Tab-separated table of C-alpha atoms in Angstrom:
chain	number	residue	atom	x	y	z
A	6	ARG	CA	-6.846	-1.046	65.617
A	7	SER	CA	-4.814	1.881	64.417
A	8	LEU	CA	-6.010	3.506	61.102
A	9	LYS	CA	-2.591	4.951	60.293
A	10	GLU	CA	-1.673	2.180	57.864
A	11	ARG	CA	-5.019	2.437	56.065
A	12	ASP	CA	-4.789	6.215	55.874
A	13	GLN	CA	-1.311	5.896	54.419
A	14	SER	CA	-2.564	3.496	51.775
A	15	LEU	CA	-5.397	5.845	50.876
A	16	GLN	CA	-2.955	8.782	50.657
A	17	ASN	CA	-0.675	6.783	48.360
A	18	LEU	CA	-3.645	5.819	46.209
A	19	GLN	CA	-4.743	9.459	46.028
A	20	ASN	CA	-1.271	10.610	44.978
A	21	THR	CA	-1.071	7.853	42.377
A	22	LEU	CA	-4.466	8.760	40.944
A	23	ILE	CA	-3.554	12.473	40.766
A	24	VAL	CA	-0.257	11.825	39.005
A	25	THR	CA	-1.769	9.216	36.684
A	26	THR	CA	-4.737	11.454	35.802
A	27	ALA	CA	-2.442	14.397	35.042
A	28	LEU	CA	-0.177	12.209	32.928
A	29	VAL	CA	-3.067	10.621	31.034
A	30	THR	CA	-4.587	14.081	30.457
A	31	LEU	CA	-1.310	15.389	29.020
A	32	ILE	CA	-0.932	12.335	26.802
A	33	ALA	CA	-4.555	12.625	25.602
A	34	PHE	CA	-4.081	16.345	24.920
A	35	GLY	CA	-0.929	15.674	22.920
A	36	MET	CA	-2.517	12.870	20.928
A	37	GLY	CA	-5.644	14.965	20.327
A	38	TRP	CA	-3.541	17.913	19.205
A	39	LEU	CA	-1.567	15.656	16.862
A	40	LEU	CA	-4.671	13.997	15.416
A	41	ALA	CA	-6.429	17.338	15.050
A	42	GLY	CA	-3.410	18.737	13.224
A	43	LEU	CA	-3.326	15.757	10.861
A	44	THR	CA	-7.083	15.988	10.289
A	45	LEU	CA	-7.104	19.732	9.700
A	46	GLN	CA	-3.996	19.761	7.493
A	47	PRO	CA	-6.043	19.612	4.222
A	48	ILE	CA	-8.203	22.472	5.519
A	49	HIS	CA	-5.038	24.465	6.221
A	50	LYS	CA	-3.962	23.735	2.639
A	51	ILE	CA	-7.301	25.009	1.369
A	52	THR	CA	-6.915	28.146	3.492
A	53	ARG	CA	-3.367	28.784	2.250
A	54	THR	CA	-4.420	28.153	-1.342
A	55	ALA	CA	-7.336	30.570	-1.014
A	56	GLN	CA	-5.058	33.227	0.470
A	57	ALA	CA	-2.479	32.736	-2.283
A	58	ILE	CA	-5.163	32.918	-4.990
A	59	GLY	CA	-6.544	36.106	-3.456
A	60	GLN	CA	-3.094	37.704	-3.417
A	61	GLU	CA	-1.848	36.469	-6.813
A	62	GLN	CA	-5.221	36.173	-8.638
A	63	ASP	CA	-4.020	32.858	-10.029
A	64	PHE	CA	-7.156	30.763	-10.492
A	65	SER	CA	-5.196	27.931	-12.086
A	66	ARG	CA	-3.953	26.695	-8.697
A	67	ARG	CA	-5.589	23.676	-7.081
A	68	VAL	CA	-5.619	21.958	-3.672
A	69	ASN	CA	-3.520	18.770	-3.659
A	70	TYR	CA	-5.419	16.211	-1.575
A	71	ASP	CA	-4.431	12.531	-1.486
A	72	GLY	CA	-6.475	11.408	1.498
A	73	PRO	CA	-9.650	9.337	1.726
A	74	PRO	CA	-12.903	10.612	0.226
A	75	ASP	CA	-14.301	11.716	3.560
A	76	GLU	CA	-15.833	15.076	4.470
A	77	VAL	CA	-12.480	16.831	4.113
A	78	GLY	CA	-11.878	15.137	0.779
A	79	GLN	CA	-15.292	16.230	-0.467
A	80	LEU	CA	-14.487	19.773	0.676
A	81	ALA	CA	-11.218	19.726	-1.295
A	82	VAL	CA	-12.960	18.408	-4.426
A	83	THR	CA	-15.709	21.028	-4.114
A	84	PHE	CA	-13.120	23.770	-3.643
A	85	ASN	CA	-11.208	22.633	-6.746
A	86	ASN	CA	-14.427	22.570	-8.787
A	87	MET	CA	-15.238	26.078	-7.585
A	88	LEU	CA	-11.740	27.216	-8.611
A	89	ALA	CA	-12.226	25.702	-12.071
A	90	GLN	CA	-15.500	27.584	-12.508
A	91	LEU	CA	-13.911	30.798	-11.235
A	92	GLN	CA	-11.022	30.360	-13.641
A	93	GLU	CA	-13.387	29.870	-16.570
A	94	SER	CA	-15.477	32.887	-15.567
A	95	TYR	CA	-12.372	35.018	-15.044
A	96	GLN	CA	-11.037	34.070	-18.469
A	97	LYS	CA	-14.374	34.919	-20.077
A	98	VAL	CA	-14.478	38.301	-18.350
A	99	ALA	CA	-10.862	39.021	-19.269
A	100	HIS	CA	-11.532	38.015	-22.882
A	101	ALA	CA	-14.656	40.172	-22.992
A	102	LEU	CA	-12.756	43.159	-21.609
A	103	GLU	CA	-9.966	42.619	-24.115
A	104	MET	CA	-12.476	42.407	-26.970
A	105	GLN	CA	-14.169	45.562	-25.695
A	106	ARG	CA	-10.873	47.446	-25.607
A	107	ASN	CA	-9.977	46.225	-29.076
A	108	PHE	CA	-13.461	47.078	-30.345
A	109	VAL	CA	-13.263	50.636	-28.994
A	110	ALA	CA	-9.786	51.031	-30.467
A	111	ASP	CA	-10.927	49.716	-33.851
A	112	VAL	CA	-14.008	51.947	-33.889
A	113	SER	CA	-11.887	54.955	-32.996
A	114	HIS	CA	-9.467	54.097	-35.788
A	115	GLU	CA	-12.239	53.651	-38.342
A	116	LEU	CA	-13.935	56.918	-37.341
A	117	ARG	CA	-10.723	58.914	-37.315
A	118	THR	CA	-10.064	58.684	-41.053
A	119	PRO	CA	-13.396	60.060	-42.360
A	120	LEU	CA	-13.556	62.688	-39.617
A	121	THR	CA	-10.027	63.849	-40.429
A	122	THR	CA	-10.925	64.026	-44.107
A	123	LEU	CA	-14.070	66.045	-43.358
A	124	ARG	CA	-12.145	68.420	-41.109
A	125	GLY	CA	-9.452	68.938	-43.723
A	126	ASN	CA	-11.967	69.541	-46.496
A	127	LEU	CA	-13.836	72.070	-44.356
A	128	GLY	CA	-10.585	73.920	-43.870
A	129	LEU	CA	-9.965	73.945	-47.617
A	130	ILE	CA	-13.434	75.300	-48.343
A	131	GLY	CA	-12.938	78.121	-45.844
A	132	ARG	CA	-9.645	79.266	-47.357
A	133	THR	CA	-9.145	82.854	-48.383
A	134	PRO	CA	-8.944	83.478	-51.298
A	135	PRO	CA	-11.456	80.735	-52.136
A	136	LEU	CA	-10.447	77.777	-54.250
A	137	PRO	CA	-11.635	77.423	-57.844
A	138	ALA	CA	-15.179	76.180	-58.348
A	139	ASP	CA	-14.140	72.804	-59.809
A	140	VAL	CA	-11.852	72.143	-56.821
A	141	GLN	CA	-14.631	73.053	-54.413
A	142	THR	CA	-16.944	70.673	-56.257
A	143	ASP	CA	-14.423	67.833	-55.813
A	144	ILE	CA	-14.046	68.694	-52.128
A	145	VAL	CA	-17.802	68.646	-51.578
A	146	LYS	CA	-17.982	65.297	-53.399
A	147	ASP	CA	-15.294	63.860	-51.096
A	148	MET	CA	-17.162	65.164	-48.055
A	149	VAL	CA	-20.392	63.520	-49.215
A	150	GLU	CA	-18.591	60.213	-49.756
A	151	GLU	CA	-16.941	60.341	-46.331
A	152	SER	CA	-20.275	61.264	-44.719
A	153	ASP	CA	-21.911	58.268	-46.407
A	154	ARG	CA	-19.037	56.107	-45.177
A	155	LEU	CA	-19.606	57.327	-41.617
A	156	ILE	CA	-23.319	56.590	-41.899
A	157	ARG	CA	-22.640	53.059	-43.148
A	158	LEU	CA	-20.187	52.453	-40.319
A	159	VAL	CA	-22.603	53.714	-37.664
A	160	ASN	CA	-25.441	51.651	-39.153
A	161	ASP	CA	-23.259	48.529	-39.117
A	162	LEU	CA	-22.310	49.180	-35.507
A	163	LEU	CA	-25.966	49.605	-34.552
A	164	VAL	CA	-26.912	46.345	-36.276
A	165	LEU	CA	-24.043	44.601	-34.508
A	166	ALA	CA	-25.098	45.998	-31.128
A	167	ARG	CA	-28.716	44.908	-31.670
A	168	ALA	CA	-27.588	41.453	-32.734
A	169	ASP	CA	-25.395	41.118	-29.637
A	170	ALA	CA	-28.310	42.134	-27.435
A	171	GLN	CA	-30.687	39.861	-29.421
A	172	ARG	CA	-33.183	42.694	-29.777
A	173	ASN	CA	-35.992	42.939	-32.291
A	174	LEU	CA	-35.459	39.383	-33.546
A	175	THR	CA	-38.657	37.428	-34.017
A	176	ARG	CA	-38.893	33.637	-34.192
A	177	GLU	CA	-41.303	32.591	-36.911
A	178	ASN	CA	-41.541	30.041	-39.704
A	179	VAL	CA	-39.848	31.478	-42.796
A	180	MET	CA	-40.145	29.865	-46.224
A	181	LEU	CA	-36.686	29.813	-47.771
A	182	THR	CA	-37.534	29.550	-51.467
A	183	PRO	CA	-39.293	32.929	-51.902
A	184	LEU	CA	-36.813	34.597	-49.552
A	185	ILE	CA	-33.802	33.383	-51.522
A	186	GLU	CA	-35.422	34.368	-54.825
A	187	GLU	CA	-35.896	37.883	-53.491
A	188	ILE	CA	-32.300	38.002	-52.255
A	189	ILE	CA	-30.914	36.809	-55.603
A	190	ARG	CA	-32.833	39.546	-57.435
A	191	GLN	CA	-31.228	42.156	-55.199
A	192	ALA	CA	-27.791	40.561	-55.544
A	193	GLN	CA	-28.071	40.612	-59.332
A	194	GLN	CA	-28.702	44.354	-59.138
A	195	LEU	CA	-25.484	44.732	-57.146
A	196	ALA	CA	-23.467	42.696	-59.626
A	197	SER	CA	-25.021	42.702	-63.072
A	198	GLY	CA	-23.722	39.947	-65.276
A	199	ARG	CA	-22.762	37.605	-62.426
A	200	SER	CA	-24.182	34.099	-62.501
A	201	PHE	CA	-25.869	32.594	-59.424
A	202	ASN	CA	-26.458	28.853	-59.154
A	203	ILE	CA	-29.374	28.263	-56.769
A	204	GLN	CA	-30.240	24.827	-55.356
A	205	VAL	CA	-32.980	25.002	-52.722
A	206	GLU	CA	-35.164	22.132	-51.584
A	207	ASP	CA	-38.894	22.733	-51.815
A	208	GLU	CA	-41.048	23.488	-48.811
A	209	ILE	CA	-38.251	23.968	-46.274
A	210	ARG	CA	-38.780	26.444	-43.488
A	211	VAL	CA	-36.415	28.090	-41.031
A	212	LYS	CA	-37.292	29.090	-37.484
A	213	GLY	CA	-36.004	32.649	-37.277
A	214	ASP	CA	-36.342	36.314	-38.184
A	215	ARG	CA	-37.022	36.980	-41.877
A	216	ASP	CA	-35.254	40.342	-42.027
A	217	ALA	CA	-32.235	38.982	-40.179
A	218	LEU	CA	-32.049	35.962	-42.506
A	219	LYS	CA	-32.210	38.267	-45.490
A	220	GLN	CA	-29.429	40.461	-44.150
A	221	ILE	CA	-27.232	37.431	-43.402
A	222	LEU	CA	-27.518	36.056	-46.936
A	223	LEU	CA	-27.023	39.496	-48.509
A	224	ILE	CA	-23.818	39.922	-46.502
A	225	LEU	CA	-22.517	36.532	-47.639
A	226	LEU	CA	-23.439	37.155	-51.289
A	227	ASP	CA	-21.910	40.629	-51.161
A	228	ASN	CA	-18.648	39.150	-49.850
A	229	ALA	CA	-18.711	36.498	-52.567
A	230	ILE	CA	-19.268	39.165	-55.225
A	231	LYS	CA	-16.430	41.332	-53.928
A	232	HIS	CA	-13.853	38.573	-53.575
A	233	SER	CA	-14.527	36.379	-56.590
A	234	ASP	CA	-15.156	36.636	-60.325
A	235	GLY	CA	-16.771	33.278	-61.149
A	236	ASP	CA	-20.158	31.753	-60.472
A	237	ILE	CA	-21.640	31.862	-56.974
A	238	VAL	CA	-23.466	28.797	-55.649
A	239	LEU	CA	-26.171	29.011	-52.977
A	240	THR	CA	-27.725	25.790	-51.691
A	241	ALA	CA	-30.240	25.051	-48.931
A	242	ALA	CA	-31.225	21.595	-47.724
A	243	CYS	CA	-32.619	19.823	-44.671
A	244	VAL	CA	-30.063	17.565	-42.939
A	245	ASN	CA	-30.848	15.806	-39.646
A	246	GLU	CA	-33.648	18.233	-38.761
A	247	ARG	CA	-31.378	21.213	-39.425
A	248	ILE	CA	-31.475	23.627	-42.358
A	249	ILE	CA	-28.027	23.843	-43.934
A	250	ILE	CA	-27.346	26.853	-46.179
A	251	ARG	CA	-24.112	27.061	-48.164
A	252	VAL	CA	-22.659	29.983	-50.115
A	253	VAL	CA	-19.706	28.992	-52.317
A	254	ASP	CA	-17.570	31.287	-54.474
A	255	GLN	CA	-14.687	30.703	-56.860
A	256	GLY	CA	-12.331	33.373	-55.526
A	257	ASP	CA	-8.723	33.275	-54.383
A	258	GLY	CA	-9.595	31.764	-51.010
A	259	ILE	CA	-8.241	32.655	-47.589
A	260	PRO	CA	-5.021	31.282	-46.049
A	261	SER	CA	-5.462	29.052	-43.011
A	262	GLU	CA	-3.667	31.490	-40.694
A	263	LYS	CA	-6.239	34.191	-41.563
A	264	LEU	CA	-9.293	31.954	-41.685
A	265	ALA	CA	-9.566	31.805	-37.893
A	266	HIS	CA	-9.965	35.602	-37.718
A	267	VAL	CA	-12.537	36.262	-40.450
A	268	PHE	CA	-15.401	36.572	-37.941
A	269	GLU	CA	-13.526	39.072	-35.771
A	270	ARG	CA	-14.720	42.648	-35.857
A	271	PHE	CA	-12.839	45.022	-38.155
A	272	TYR	CA	-10.641	42.175	-39.409
A	273	ARG	CA	-10.013	42.222	-43.138
A	274	ALA	CA	-8.256	39.275	-44.728
A	275	ASN	CA	-7.242	41.414	-47.709
A	276	ASP	CA	-6.662	45.052	-46.760
A	277	LEU	CA	-5.059	45.809	-50.104
A	278	LYS	CA	-8.149	45.060	-52.160
A	279	PRO	CA	-10.317	48.162	-52.663
A	280	GLY	CA	-13.935	48.155	-51.570
A	281	THR	CA	-13.478	45.511	-48.865
A	282	GLY	CA	-15.569	47.481	-46.356
A	283	PHE	CA	-15.001	47.865	-42.633
A	284	GLY	CA	-14.608	44.226	-41.685
A	285	LEU	CA	-18.029	44.154	-39.990
A	286	GLY	CA	-20.046	42.077	-42.472
A	287	LEU	CA	-19.104	38.604	-41.274
A	288	PRO	CA	-19.219	39.566	-37.561
A	289	ILE	CA	-22.735	40.934	-38.100
A	290	ALA	CA	-23.717	37.733	-39.922
A	291	ARG	CA	-22.350	35.574	-37.108
A	292	ALA	CA	-24.086	37.646	-34.418
A	293	LEU	CA	-27.424	37.433	-36.272
A	294	VAL	CA	-27.039	33.689	-36.865
A	295	GLU	CA	-26.191	32.916	-33.243
A	296	ALA	CA	-29.007	35.171	-31.999
A	297	GLN	CA	-31.416	32.840	-33.825
A	298	GLY	CA	-29.940	29.643	-32.418
A	299	GLY	CA	-27.819	28.848	-35.478
A	300	SER	CA	-24.143	28.381	-36.234
A	301	ILE	CA	-21.852	29.634	-38.994
A	302	GLN	CA	-18.425	28.599	-40.220
A	303	MET	CA	-16.177	29.227	-43.185
A	304	VAL	CA	-14.130	26.659	-45.094
A	305	SER	CA	-11.469	27.861	-47.501
A	306	GLU	CA	-8.191	27.006	-49.164
A	307	THR	CA	-5.866	29.297	-51.034
A	308	GLY	CA	-6.791	29.291	-54.703
A	309	LYS	CA	-9.970	27.234	-54.183
A	310	GLY	CA	-12.491	29.840	-53.090
A	311	CYS	CA	-14.530	30.057	-49.892
A	312	GLU	CA	-17.542	28.160	-48.581
A	313	VAL	CA	-19.694	29.584	-45.806
A	314	ILE	CA	-21.915	27.036	-44.041
A	315	ILE	CA	-24.890	28.127	-41.938
A	316	SER	CA	-27.013	25.815	-39.814
A	317	PHE	CA	-30.459	26.830	-38.517
A	318	PRO	CA	-33.113	24.963	-36.549
A	319	MET	CA	-35.859	23.638	-38.774
A	320	ALA	CA	-39.313	25.117	-38.303
């Protein structure tokens, strides 16, 4: 028999298979491309968000993902969590840099005044003809006072730097009763005639550095002496395995809008009152308290005095 008809059928089948295979391949490629695009769309969003964040440095942006919690969804959630952590770290670094700039500016401002006074007085002493002896004596007295002021400022800055670095702070059991008695004796020498009401529970111990604790309480008592005229109350008690120390004065108090800034460096709630210092006492106290694992806060109302509350871990 002739094979022409069979060969024709096989040729038709071959042509059909070639065309069908090509068509199916094109359809599969298109569907795969479409599915891949839909699957990778969240990843493209993550890529675009990362590029935009890198260009704008806006760590508050997030990836909007509404799909199922599959691998891509977990990637989007992880990326958003990483952005949240980066935003928090960036804000902390920016805040630290801002505080550093403000601190340098404040230190420069505080140093400028005594240095300018010293420079001016040196010029007066070197005048020709020389000034009268009594005037020179006053000038020398001013120079000594400004030099002492510079020394106090530098010492405060050194204490603040050590407290920030948590250097030279021991952690030992400190009996509060003898420590507070010693502090009150020194405070009475600073303000003779002032009355101190002491209420300290017996046999309570603080886990911390004795010298640092002494300096903290002296700072608080010194502030109370400077800003009030009535009795000063100092109490210490054990509450929920914490040692709570309170220093209460009967002064004019601090307005609420200024109360939030009292622990900032070089901030003075009352710049008009003489002898208010450099505004470093409370920041030093806070740094020393936090370096020993404690906390400090101030409560005050205008006309009702101030109350400083310190919490330390119990020994």
